């Protein structure tokens, strides 16, 4: 049996959401310090955009990469309050999360917009982490695979490669709730996502990482990360504390 980790290097990405001030550099420094042993895992911290440039200096030379939490499809222009992928790259980011369920809900982002953002990420040389996931109601009505499949069809950009695209499966009801799907349910969705990726991108789809996200903690990470086709985690709340974030990363080894 080929273990997922044997063909895809795990990625643990921290999504700080709207949390963090300049003083959070101390927590990041603790992450940098603890990351030295985690040589088999890619580590990414996505702080608020205000902190990317300052944090870039802190992580320089370490195993921790920085990412943004969203970007505008355009490179520049009259879009008050928005931030482009090029700006994130300029500030030192290497990746950007697009289509997080909080953006899809709070800002009514559509699959088409998410795809445009993923294309913008590639244009700027960033890895796009495209998020998909069902609501509780959709899961209870048995629509999970249809919903996730539809989101992938609409949100993923053509011509992507394993070097520029990561998919994150995040059940909406598991985000910030302390609830997680069963291992069997995670396996079923990740298997379906892998099949979609291979169907769409051929061999490249085999190499693309599929992260699980939604209430990942040090205590459940080992079990979740051992599921076939789970190639890492997208972590919200637990990524704010160095000990928790590093504990989750250690579970991927
Ligand atoms: P959580 O958030 O780990 O706090 O559930 C995950 C996410 O929204 O990416």
Coordinates of C-alpha atoms and ligand atoms in Angstrom, one line a residue:
X1 CA 0.0 0.0 0.0
X2 CA 1.3 3.5 -0.9
X3 CA 0.9 5.8 2.1
X4 CA -0.3 9.3 1.2
X5 CA 2.8 10.8 2.7
X6 CA 5.0 8.8 0.5
X7 CA 3.9 10.6 -2.6
X8 CA 2.7 13.9 -1.2
X9 CA 4.5 16.0 1.4
X10 CA 2.1 16.9 4.1
X11 CA 1.1 20.5 4.6
X12 CA -0.2 22.0 7.8
X13 CA -1.6 25.5 7.2
X14 CA -2.7 27.8 10.0
X15 CA -5.5 30.2 9.3
X16 CA -5.4 33.0 11.9
X17 CA -8.6 34.6 10.5
X18 CA -9.2 38.1 12.0
X19 CA -6.9 37.4 14.9
X20 CA -3.4 38.8 15.6
X21 CA -1.6 42.0 16.2
X22 CA 2.1 42.9 15.9
X23 CA 2.5 41.4 19.4
X24 CA 1.6 38.0 18.0
X25 CA 5.2 37.9 16.6
X26 CA 6.1 36.2 19.9
X27 CA 3.8 33.3 19.1
X28 CA 5.2 33.1 15.6
X29 CA 8.7 33.1 17.0
X30 CA 7.8 30.1 19.2
X31 CA 6.5 28.4 16.1
X32 CA 9.7 29.1 14.2
X33 CA 11.7 27.8 17.1
X34 CA 9.8 24.6 17.4
X35 CA 9.6 23.9 13.6
X36 CA 13.2 22.8 13.3
X37 CA 12.4 19.1 14.0
X38 CA 9.4 19.0 11.6
X39 CA 11.4 18.4 8.5
X40 CA 8.8 16.1 6.8
X41 CA 6.0 18.6 6.9
X42 CA 5.4 21.9 5.0
X43 CA 4.3 24.6 7.5
X44 CA 2.3 27.6 6.5
X45 CA 0.9 30.4 8.7
X46 CA -1.7 32.7 7.2
X47 CA -2.0 35.7 9.5
X48 CA -4.1 38.8 8.7
X49 CA -2.7 40.7 5.7
X50 CA -1.5 43.5 8.0
X51 CA 1.1 41.2 9.5
X52 CA 2.4 39.4 6.4
X53 CA 5.3 41.7 5.6
X54 CA 6.5 42.1 9.2
X55 CA 6.2 38.3 9.8
X56 CA 8.1 37.6 6.6
X57 CA 11.3 38.9 8.2
X58 CA 10.7 36.7 11.3
X59 CA 10.3 33.5 9.4
X60 CA 13.1 34.1 6.9
X61 CA 15.4 31.1 6.8
X62 CA 13.0 29.0 8.8
X63 CA 10.7 26.1 7.7
X64 CA 7.6 28.3 8.1
X65 CA 6.1 29.9 5.1
X66 CA 3.5 32.7 5.1
X67 CA 0.2 33.0 3.3
X68 CA -2.7 35.3 2.9
X69 CA -6.4 34.5 3.7
X70 CA -8.0 36.0 0.6
X71 CA -7.1 38.0 -2.5
X72 CA -8.8 40.0 -5.2
X73 CA -8.8 38.5 -8.8
X74 CA -7.2 41.6 -10.2
X75 CA -3.5 42.6 -9.8
X76 CA -4.3 46.2 -9.0
X77 CA -7.0 48.8 -9.5
X78 CA -10.0 50.7 -8.0
X79 CA -11.0 48.1 -5.4
X80 CA -11.1 49.9 -2.1
X81 CA -10.1 47.7 0.8
X82 CA -9.1 44.7 -1.3
X83 CA -5.7 43.1 -1.5
X84 CA -4.2 41.5 -4.6
X85 CA -2.3 38.2 -4.9
X86 CA 0.6 40.3 -6.2
X87 CA 0.6 42.4 -3.1
X88 CA 0.6 39.3 -0.9
X89 CA 3.5 37.9 -2.8
X90 CA 5.3 41.3 -2.6
X91 CA 4.9 41.2 1.2
X92 CA 6.4 37.7 1.4
X93 CA 3.5 35.3 1.1
X94 CA 3.9 32.1 -0.8
X95 CA 0.3 30.9 -0.7
X96 CA -3.2 32.2 -0.3
X97 CA -6.5 30.7 1.0
X98 CA -9.4 31.3 -1.4
X99 CA -13.0 30.4 -1.0
X100 CA -13.0 29.8 2.7
X101 CA -16.6 29.2 3.9
X102 CA -16.5 32.3 5.9
X103 CA -15.8 34.3 2.8
X104 CA -18.4 32.3 0.8
X105 CA -21.0 33.2 3.5
X106 CA -20.0 36.6 4.8
X107 CA -19.1 38.0 1.4
X108 CA -21.3 35.9 -0.8
X109 CA -18.4 34.6 -2.8
X110 CA -19.4 32.3 -5.7
X111 CA -17.5 29.4 -7.1
X112 CA -16.7 31.6 -10.2
X113 CA -15.2 34.3 -8.0
X114 CA -13.2 31.7 -6.1
X115 CA -11.8 30.3 -9.3
X116 CA -10.8 33.8 -10.5
X117 CA -9.0 34.2 -7.2
X118 CA -7.2 30.9 -7.6
X119 CA -6.1 32.0 -11.1
X120 CA -4.9 35.3 -9.6
X121 CA -2.9 33.4 -7.0
X122 CA -1.1 31.4 -9.8
X123 CA -0.5 34.5 -11.8
X124 CA 1.3 36.0 -8.8
X125 CA 3.3 32.8 -8.1
X126 CA 1.3 31.8 -5.0
X127 CA -0.1 28.4 -4.1
X128 CA -3.9 28.6 -4.0
X129 CA -5.6 26.7 -1.2
X130 CA -9.1 26.3 -2.5
X131 CA -11.7 25.5 0.3
X132 CA -14.8 23.5 -0.2
X133 CA -17.3 21.9 2.2
X134 CA -20.9 21.2 3.0
X135 CA -23.2 22.6 5.6
X136 CA -24.8 20.5 8.3
X137 CA -28.1 20.5 6.4
X138 CA -26.5 19.4 3.2
X139 CA -24.7 16.6 5.0
X140 CA -27.9 15.5 6.8
X141 CA -29.8 15.4 3.5
X142 CA -27.1 13.2 1.9
X143 CA -25.9 15.9 -0.5
X144 CA -22.3 16.2 0.7
X145 CA -20.5 14.6 -2.3
X146 CA -22.7 16.5 -4.8
X147 CA -22.1 19.8 -3.0
X148 CA -18.4 19.3 -2.7
X149 CA -18.2 18.0 -6.3
X150 CA -20.1 21.1 -7.6
X151 CA -17.8 23.4 -5.6
X152 CA -14.7 21.8 -7.1
X153 CA -16.1 21.9 -10.6
X154 CA -16.8 25.6 -10.2
X155 CA -13.9 26.8 -8.1
X156 CA -10.9 25.0 -9.4
X157 CA -8.8 26.7 -12.2
X158 CA -7.9 24.9 -15.4
X159 CA -4.3 23.9 -16.0
X160 CA -3.4 23.7 -12.3
X161 CA -0.4 21.7 -11.0
X162 CA 0.5 20.1 -7.7
X163 CA 2.9 23.0 -7.2
X164 CA 0.2 25.7 -7.4
X165 CA -3.0 24.1 -6.1
X166 CA -4.1 22.6 -2.8
X167 CA -7.6 21.7 -1.9
X168 CA -9.0 22.0 1.6
X169 CA -12.1 20.0 2.6
X170 CA -13.7 21.9 5.4
X171 CA -17.2 20.9 6.5
X172 CA -18.9 24.2 7.4
X173 CA -20.4 22.6 10.5
X174 CA -17.0 21.4 11.7
X175 CA -15.4 24.8 11.6
X176 CA -14.9 26.3 15.1
X177 CA -17.5 23.9 16.5
X178 CA -15.3 21.2 18.1
X179 CA -17.1 18.7 15.9
X180 CA -15.4 16.6 13.3
X181 CA -16.8 14.1 10.8
X182 CA -16.0 10.4 11.4
X183 CA -12.8 9.0 10.0
X184 CA -15.0 7.1 7.5
X185 CA -16.8 10.2 6.4
X186 CA -13.5 12.1 5.9
X187 CA -12.1 9.2 3.9
X188 CA -15.2 9.1 1.7
X189 CA -15.0 12.8 0.8
X190 CA -11.2 12.9 0.3
X191 CA -11.5 9.8 -1.9
X192 CA -14.1 11.6 -4.0
X193 CA -12.0 14.8 -4.2
X194 CA -9.0 12.8 -5.3
X195 CA -11.0 11.1 -8.0
X196 CA -12.2 14.6 -9.2
X197 CA -8.6 15.9 -9.2
X198 CA -7.3 13.0 -11.2
X199 CA -10.2 13.2 -13.6
X200 CA -9.6 16.9 -14.2
X201 CA -5.8 17.1 -14.1
X202 CA -4.6 13.5 -14.8
X203 CA -1.3 12.6 -13.2
X204 CA -1.0 16.1 -11.6
X205 CA -4.2 15.4 -9.7
X206 CA -2.4 12.5 -7.9
X207 CA 0.2 14.9 -6.6
X208 CA -2.1 17.6 -5.3
X209 CA -2.5 17.9 -1.6
X210 CA -6.0 17.6 0.0
X211 CA -6.1 19.1 3.4
X212 CA -8.8 18.4 6.0
X213 CA -10.0 21.4 8.0
X214 CA -12.5 21.9 10.8
X215 CA -11.8 21.6 14.5
X216 CA -8.4 19.9 14.0
X217 CA -6.6 19.8 17.4
X218 CA -3.5 18.1 18.7
X219 CA -5.7 15.5 20.2
X220 CA -7.5 14.4 17.0
X221 CA -4.8 15.2 14.4
X222 CA -3.1 11.8 14.4
X223 CA -6.3 10.0 13.6
X224 CA -7.4 12.5 11.0
X225 CA -4.0 12.7 9.3
X226 CA -3.8 9.0 9.0
X227 CA -6.8 8.9 6.7
X228 CA -5.9 8.0 3.1
X229 CA -5.8 11.0 0.9
X230 CA -5.6 13.4 3.8
X231 CA -2.4 15.2 3.1
X232 CA -2.4 17.7 5.9
X233 CA -4.6 20.1 7.7
X234 CA -6.0 23.6 7.5
X235 CA -6.2 24.7 11.1
X236 CA -8.1 27.7 12.5
X237 CA -8.3 28.1 16.3
X238 CA -5.5 25.7 17.2
X239 CA -3.1 27.5 14.9
X240 CA -3.0 30.6 17.1
X241 CA -0.9 28.8 19.8
X242 CA 2.5 27.5 18.9
X243 CA 2.2 24.4 21.0
X244 CA -1.1 23.3 19.4
X245 CA 0.0 24.2 15.8
X246 CA 3.3 22.3 16.2
X247 CA 1.5 19.4 17.9
X248 CA -0.7 19.0 14.9
X249 CA 2.2 19.2 12.5
X250 CA 4.0 16.6 14.5
X251 CA 1.0 14.3 14.0
X252 CA 1.6 14.4 10.3
X253 CA 5.0 12.7 10.5
Ligands
LIG1 P1 -11.1 25.7 13.1 O1 -11.1 26.5 11.7 O2 -9.8 24.8 13.1 O3 -11.1 26.7 14.1 O4 -12.3 24.8 13.1 C1 -10.7 25.9 10.5 C2 -10.8 26.8 9.4 O5 -11.8 27.6 9.3 O6 -10.0 26.9 8.5

